[in-house]
Structures are given as structure tokens and as C-alpha cells.
PDB file of C-alpha atoms in Angstrom:
ATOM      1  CA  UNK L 164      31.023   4.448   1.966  1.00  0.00           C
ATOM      2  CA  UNK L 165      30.681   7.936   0.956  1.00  0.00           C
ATOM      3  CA  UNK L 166      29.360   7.093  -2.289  1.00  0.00           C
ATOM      4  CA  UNK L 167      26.784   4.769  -0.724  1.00  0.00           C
ATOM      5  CA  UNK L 168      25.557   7.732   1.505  1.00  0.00           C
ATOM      6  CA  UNK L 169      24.825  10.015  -1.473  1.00  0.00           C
ATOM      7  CA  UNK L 170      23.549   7.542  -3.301  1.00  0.00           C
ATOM      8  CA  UNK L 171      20.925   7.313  -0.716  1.00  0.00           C
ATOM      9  CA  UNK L 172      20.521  11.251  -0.456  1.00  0.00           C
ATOM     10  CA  UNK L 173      19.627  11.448  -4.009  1.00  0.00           C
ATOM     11  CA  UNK L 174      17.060   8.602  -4.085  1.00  0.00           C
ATOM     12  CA  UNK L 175      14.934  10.097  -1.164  1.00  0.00           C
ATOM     13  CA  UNK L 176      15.589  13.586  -2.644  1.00  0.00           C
ATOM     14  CA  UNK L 177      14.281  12.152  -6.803  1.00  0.00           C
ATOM     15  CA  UNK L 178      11.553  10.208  -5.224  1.00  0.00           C
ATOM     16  CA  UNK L 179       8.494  11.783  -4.552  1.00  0.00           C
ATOM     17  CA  UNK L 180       7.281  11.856  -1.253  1.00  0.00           C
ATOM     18  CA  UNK L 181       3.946   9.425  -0.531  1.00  0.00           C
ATOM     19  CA  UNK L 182       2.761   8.129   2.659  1.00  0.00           C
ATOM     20  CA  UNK L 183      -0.645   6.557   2.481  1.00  0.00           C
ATOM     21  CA  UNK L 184      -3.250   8.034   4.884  1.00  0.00           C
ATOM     22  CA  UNK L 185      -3.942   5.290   7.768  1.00  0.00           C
ATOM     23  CA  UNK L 186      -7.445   6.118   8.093  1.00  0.00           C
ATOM     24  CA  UNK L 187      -7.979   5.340   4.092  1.00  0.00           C
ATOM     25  CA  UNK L 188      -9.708   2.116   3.502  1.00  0.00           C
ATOM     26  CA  UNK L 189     -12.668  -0.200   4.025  1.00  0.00           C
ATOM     27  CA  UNK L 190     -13.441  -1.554   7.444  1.00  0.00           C
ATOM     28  CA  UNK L 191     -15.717  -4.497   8.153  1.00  0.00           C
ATOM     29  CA  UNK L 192     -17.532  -5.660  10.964  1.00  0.00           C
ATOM     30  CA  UNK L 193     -18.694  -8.971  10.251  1.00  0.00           C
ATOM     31  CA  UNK L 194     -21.794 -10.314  12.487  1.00  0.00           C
ATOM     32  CA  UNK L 195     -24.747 -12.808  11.989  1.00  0.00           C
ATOM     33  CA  UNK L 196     -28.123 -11.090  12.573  1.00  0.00           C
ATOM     34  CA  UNK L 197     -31.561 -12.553  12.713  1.00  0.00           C
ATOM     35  CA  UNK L 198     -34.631 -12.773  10.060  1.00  0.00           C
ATOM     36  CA  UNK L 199     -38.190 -13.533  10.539  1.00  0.00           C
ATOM     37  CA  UNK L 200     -39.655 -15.668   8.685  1.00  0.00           C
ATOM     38  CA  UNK L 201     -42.191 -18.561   9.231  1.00  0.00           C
ATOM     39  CA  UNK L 202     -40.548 -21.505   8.713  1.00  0.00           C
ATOM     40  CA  UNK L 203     -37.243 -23.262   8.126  1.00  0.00           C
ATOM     41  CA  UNK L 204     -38.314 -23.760   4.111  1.00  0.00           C
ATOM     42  CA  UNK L 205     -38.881 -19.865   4.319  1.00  0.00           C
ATOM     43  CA  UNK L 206     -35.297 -19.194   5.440  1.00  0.00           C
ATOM     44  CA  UNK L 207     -33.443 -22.251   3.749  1.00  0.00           C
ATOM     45  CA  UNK L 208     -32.375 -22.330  -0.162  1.00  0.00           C
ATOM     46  CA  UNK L 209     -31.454 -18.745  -1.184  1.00  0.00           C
ATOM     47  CA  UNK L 210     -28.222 -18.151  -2.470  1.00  0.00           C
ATOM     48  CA  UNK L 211     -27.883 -15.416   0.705  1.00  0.00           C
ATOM     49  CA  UNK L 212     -26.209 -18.062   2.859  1.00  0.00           C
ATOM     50  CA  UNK L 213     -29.040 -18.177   5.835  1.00  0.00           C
ATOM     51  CA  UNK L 214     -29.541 -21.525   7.654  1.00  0.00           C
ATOM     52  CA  UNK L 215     -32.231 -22.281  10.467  1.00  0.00           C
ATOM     53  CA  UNK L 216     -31.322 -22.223  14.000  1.00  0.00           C
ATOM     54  CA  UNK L 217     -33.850 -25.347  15.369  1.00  0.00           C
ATOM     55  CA  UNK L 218     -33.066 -24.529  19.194  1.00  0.00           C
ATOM     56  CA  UNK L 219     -34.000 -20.702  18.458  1.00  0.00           C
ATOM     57  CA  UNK L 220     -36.120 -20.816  15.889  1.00  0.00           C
ATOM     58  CA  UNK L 221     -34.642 -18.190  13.828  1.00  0.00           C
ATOM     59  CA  UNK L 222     -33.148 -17.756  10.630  1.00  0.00           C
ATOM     60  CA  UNK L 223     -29.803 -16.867  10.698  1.00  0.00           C
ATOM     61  CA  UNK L 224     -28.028 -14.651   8.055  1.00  0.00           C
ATOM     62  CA  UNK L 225     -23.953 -13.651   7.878  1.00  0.00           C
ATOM     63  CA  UNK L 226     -23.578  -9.740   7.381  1.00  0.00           C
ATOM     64  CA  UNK L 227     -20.994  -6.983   7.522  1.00  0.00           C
ATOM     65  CA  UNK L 228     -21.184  -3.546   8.838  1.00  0.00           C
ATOM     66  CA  UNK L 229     -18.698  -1.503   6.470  1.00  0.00           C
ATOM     67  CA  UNK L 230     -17.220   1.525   6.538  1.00  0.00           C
ATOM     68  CA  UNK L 231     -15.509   3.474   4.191  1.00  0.00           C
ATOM     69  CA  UNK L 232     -13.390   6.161   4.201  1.00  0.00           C
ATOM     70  CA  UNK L 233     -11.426   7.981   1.178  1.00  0.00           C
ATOM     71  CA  UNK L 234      -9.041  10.750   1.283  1.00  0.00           C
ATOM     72  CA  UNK L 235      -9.501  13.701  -1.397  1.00  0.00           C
ATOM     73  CA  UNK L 236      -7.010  15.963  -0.883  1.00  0.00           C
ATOM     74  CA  UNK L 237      -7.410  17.504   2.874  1.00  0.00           C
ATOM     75  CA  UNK L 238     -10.909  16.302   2.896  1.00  0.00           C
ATOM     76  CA  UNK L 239     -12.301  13.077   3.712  1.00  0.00           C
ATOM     77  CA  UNK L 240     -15.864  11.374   2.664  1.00  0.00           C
ATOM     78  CA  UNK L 241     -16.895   8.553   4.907  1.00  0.00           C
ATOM     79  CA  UNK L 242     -19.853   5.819   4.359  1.00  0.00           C
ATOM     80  CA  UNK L 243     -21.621   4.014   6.811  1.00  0.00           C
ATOM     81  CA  UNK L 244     -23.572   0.942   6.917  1.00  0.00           C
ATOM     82  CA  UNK L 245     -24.998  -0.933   9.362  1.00  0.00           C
ATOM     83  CA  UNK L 246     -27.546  -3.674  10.015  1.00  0.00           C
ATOM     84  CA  UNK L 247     -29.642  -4.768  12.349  1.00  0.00           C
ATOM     85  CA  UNK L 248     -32.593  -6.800  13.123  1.00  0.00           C
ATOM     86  CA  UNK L 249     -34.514  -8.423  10.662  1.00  0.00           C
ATOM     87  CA  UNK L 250     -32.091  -6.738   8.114  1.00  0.00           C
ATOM     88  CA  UNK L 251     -33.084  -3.387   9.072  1.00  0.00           C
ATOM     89  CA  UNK L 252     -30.064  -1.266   8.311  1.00  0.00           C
ATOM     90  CA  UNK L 253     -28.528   2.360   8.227  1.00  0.00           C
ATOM     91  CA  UNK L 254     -26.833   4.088   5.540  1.00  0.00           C
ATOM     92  CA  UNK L 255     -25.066   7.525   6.305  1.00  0.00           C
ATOM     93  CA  UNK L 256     -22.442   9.437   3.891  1.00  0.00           C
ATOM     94  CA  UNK L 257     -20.887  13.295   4.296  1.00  0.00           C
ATOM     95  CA  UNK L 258     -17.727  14.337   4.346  1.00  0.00           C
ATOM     96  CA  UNK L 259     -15.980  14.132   7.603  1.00  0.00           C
ATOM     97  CA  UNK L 260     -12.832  16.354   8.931  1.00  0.00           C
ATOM     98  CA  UNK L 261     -10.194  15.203  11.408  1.00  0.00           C
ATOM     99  CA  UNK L 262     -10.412  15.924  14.881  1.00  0.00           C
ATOM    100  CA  UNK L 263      -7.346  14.738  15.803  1.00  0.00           C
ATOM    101  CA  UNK L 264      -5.275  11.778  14.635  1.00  0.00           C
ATOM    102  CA  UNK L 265      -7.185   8.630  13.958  1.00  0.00           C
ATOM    103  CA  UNK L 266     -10.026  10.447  14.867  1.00  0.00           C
ATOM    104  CA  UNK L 267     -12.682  11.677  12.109  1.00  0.00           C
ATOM    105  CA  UNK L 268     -15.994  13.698  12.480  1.00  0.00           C
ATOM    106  CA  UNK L 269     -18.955  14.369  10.045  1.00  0.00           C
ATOM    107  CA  UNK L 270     -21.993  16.253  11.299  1.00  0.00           C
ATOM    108  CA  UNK L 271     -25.620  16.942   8.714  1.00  0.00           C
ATOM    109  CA  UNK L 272     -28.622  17.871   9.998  1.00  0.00           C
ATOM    110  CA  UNK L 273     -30.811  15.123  11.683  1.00  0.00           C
ATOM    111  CA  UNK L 274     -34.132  14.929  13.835  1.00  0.00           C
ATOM    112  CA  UNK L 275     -34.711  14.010  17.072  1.00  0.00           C
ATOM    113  CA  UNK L 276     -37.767  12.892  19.071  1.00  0.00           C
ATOM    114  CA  UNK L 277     -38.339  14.409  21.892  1.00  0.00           C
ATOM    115  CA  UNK L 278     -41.407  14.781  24.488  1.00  0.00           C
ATOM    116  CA  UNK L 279     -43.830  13.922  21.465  1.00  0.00           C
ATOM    117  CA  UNK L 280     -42.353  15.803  18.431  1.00  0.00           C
ATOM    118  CA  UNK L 281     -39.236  15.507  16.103  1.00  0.00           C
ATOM    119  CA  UNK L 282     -36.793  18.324  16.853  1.00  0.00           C
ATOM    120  CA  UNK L 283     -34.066  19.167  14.498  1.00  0.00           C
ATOM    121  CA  UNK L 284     -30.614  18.336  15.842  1.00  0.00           C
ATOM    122  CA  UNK L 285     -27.476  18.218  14.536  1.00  0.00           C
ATOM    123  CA  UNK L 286     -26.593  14.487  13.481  1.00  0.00           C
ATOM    124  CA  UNK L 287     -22.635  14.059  14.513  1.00  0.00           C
ATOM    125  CA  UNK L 288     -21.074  10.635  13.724  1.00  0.00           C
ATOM    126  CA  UNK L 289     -17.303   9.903  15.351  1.00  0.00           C
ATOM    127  CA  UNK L 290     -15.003   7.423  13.580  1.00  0.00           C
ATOM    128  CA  UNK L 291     -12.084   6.696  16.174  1.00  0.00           C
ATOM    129  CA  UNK L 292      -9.394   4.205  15.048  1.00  0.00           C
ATOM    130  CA  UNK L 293      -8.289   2.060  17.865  1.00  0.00           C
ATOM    131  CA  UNK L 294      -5.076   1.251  15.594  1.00  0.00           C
ATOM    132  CA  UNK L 295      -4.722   1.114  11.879  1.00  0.00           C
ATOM    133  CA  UNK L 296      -6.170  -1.796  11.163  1.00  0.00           C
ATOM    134  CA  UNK L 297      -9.393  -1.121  13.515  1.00  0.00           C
ATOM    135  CA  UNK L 298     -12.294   1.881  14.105  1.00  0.00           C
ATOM    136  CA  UNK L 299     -15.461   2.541  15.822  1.00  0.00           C
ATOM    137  CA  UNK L 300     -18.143   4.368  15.248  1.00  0.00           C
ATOM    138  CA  UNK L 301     -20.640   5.911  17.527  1.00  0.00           C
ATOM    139  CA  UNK L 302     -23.374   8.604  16.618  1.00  0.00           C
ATOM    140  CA  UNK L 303     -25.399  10.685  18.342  1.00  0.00           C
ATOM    141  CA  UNK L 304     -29.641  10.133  18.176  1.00  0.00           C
ATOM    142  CA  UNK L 305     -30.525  12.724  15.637  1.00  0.00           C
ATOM    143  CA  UNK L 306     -28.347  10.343  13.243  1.00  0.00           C
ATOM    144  CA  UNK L 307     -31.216   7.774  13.582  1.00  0.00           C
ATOM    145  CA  UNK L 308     -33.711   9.489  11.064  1.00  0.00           C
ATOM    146  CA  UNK L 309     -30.603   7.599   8.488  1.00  0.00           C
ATOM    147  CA  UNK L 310     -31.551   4.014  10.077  1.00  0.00           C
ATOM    148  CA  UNK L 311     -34.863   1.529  10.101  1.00  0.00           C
ATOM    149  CA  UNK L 312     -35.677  -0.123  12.984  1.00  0.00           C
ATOM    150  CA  UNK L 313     -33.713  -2.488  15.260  1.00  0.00           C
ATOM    151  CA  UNK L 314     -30.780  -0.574  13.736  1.00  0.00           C
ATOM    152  CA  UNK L 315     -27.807   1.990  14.733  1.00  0.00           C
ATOM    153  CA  UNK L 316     -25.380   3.722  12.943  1.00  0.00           C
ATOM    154  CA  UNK L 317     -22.779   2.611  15.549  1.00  0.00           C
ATOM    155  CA  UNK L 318     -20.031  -0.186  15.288  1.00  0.00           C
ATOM    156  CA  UNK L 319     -18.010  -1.138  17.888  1.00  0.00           C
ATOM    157  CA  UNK L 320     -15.337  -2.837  15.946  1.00  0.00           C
ATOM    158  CA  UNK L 321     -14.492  -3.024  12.316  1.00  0.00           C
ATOM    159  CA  UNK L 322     -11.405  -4.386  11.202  1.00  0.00           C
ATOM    160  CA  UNK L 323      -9.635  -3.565   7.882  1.00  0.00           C
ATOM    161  CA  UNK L 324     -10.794  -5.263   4.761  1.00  0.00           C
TER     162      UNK L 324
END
């Protein structure tokens, strides 16, 4: 029995110590979003996977927010994409620092309209995990000078990829 209990000593004291950062990873939120087009020949018959919707009258197309988050040393650099209408999407990247645990920030300057003029703002963009397999992301409005219209650079659920 002794011998059993230093063999274990000595392989956690020769190995070297990893543990994997939870909040590594890529995190999808998968949704279907609308496209305009004309007709049902219009939207049909790419190789993007839309199909017609006859009771709506829309063209329907399968996306994925993502985001993505990597570790580099005590830093972190997050990317995030989202779509909205019509395929209008948002695409934001900076490096983010942690708040607290599973919870990430990243601020850059941004622009925000307000009473008939764009005002710089600070853009800040919060990644909370809910657990370790799931995250959110919600942004403030000077983060929409990264987006197009009909889109936000918020998610309310993306789960692990």
C-alpha cells in the first residue's frame, strides 16, 4: 500500500501541471434567419441550403452565430459573429480580460448616435458563460458601428462546438 501511495506522489509530482481553460473554445448559436428575394426560383438551388417557406413567403437560410475565444498566456482574444436579417451580420475581435470567472470583457472605441450626431463611446462587449459548455453575449450600442442592419452583436445562447 505504501508503495502504491508514492507511486502516485511521484506521477503528479513528474507530470506537468495542465488544466485547460473552460472559457477556451468555439461556441455556436445555430438559428435560421430570413432572405429577400423575389421568388421561390430566386431562393431555391444554391448549394447554401435555403428552401422557400410558401405560407411566409420567405426564403429561409440555416446560420450560426460563433464565438471564439483563445487563451494566450494571461490574455484572451475573442471573435464575434453574428447575423441577422437578410444576412446582415456583425463581426467584432479585441482582446478581452476576465472579470471574474466565466466572465470575459473587451472594450474599443465605438460611436453612438445620439440626438442627431454620432458620439464616440466606448464599445464594451460581455461574454458570460452560463456553464462550460454555454455563453452569452451582450454589448452595449456604441458596439453597433461593427454590425449592418437588422443585426446585433449579442447572442443569447451559444453552445460549445
Amino acid at each position: 500500500m505504501k508503495k502504491l501511495f508514492i507511486l502516485l506522489l511521484l506521477s503528479q509530482l513528474l507530470t506537468p501541471a495542465f488544466a485547460a481553460d473552460f472559457m477556451e473554445g468555439t461556441f455556436l448559436n445555430k438559428k435560421i434567419t430570413n432572405v429577400v428575394v423575389p421568388t421561390q426560383d430566386d431562393c431555391e438551388g444554391g448549394d447554401d441550403g435555403a428552401r422557400w417557406d410558401a405560407e411566409s413567403e420567405n426564403c429561409l437560410v440555416d446560420i450560426a452565430d460563433a464565438v471564439k475565444i483563445k487563451k494566450n498566456e494571461d490574455k484572451y482574444s475573442v471573435e464575434v459573429i453574428t447575423w441577422g436579417g437578410n444576412l446582415h451580420s456583425c463581426a467584432f475581435e479585441n482582446e478581452a480580460e476576465k472579470i471574474a470567472e466565466g466572465h470575459l470583457q473587451a472594450k474599443t472605441e465605438g460611436s453612438e448616435w445620439v440626438d442627431g450626431d454620432w458620439q464616440d463611446k466606448e464599445c464594451v462587449v460581455d461574454i458570460k458563460f452560463k456553464d462550460q459548455n454555454t455563453l452569452s453575449v451582450e454589448a452595449n450600442w456604441a458596439c453597433q458601428v461593427f454590425c449592418g442592419m437588422r443585426a446585433e452583436l449579442s447572442i443569447e445562447e451559444a453552445k460549445r462546438n
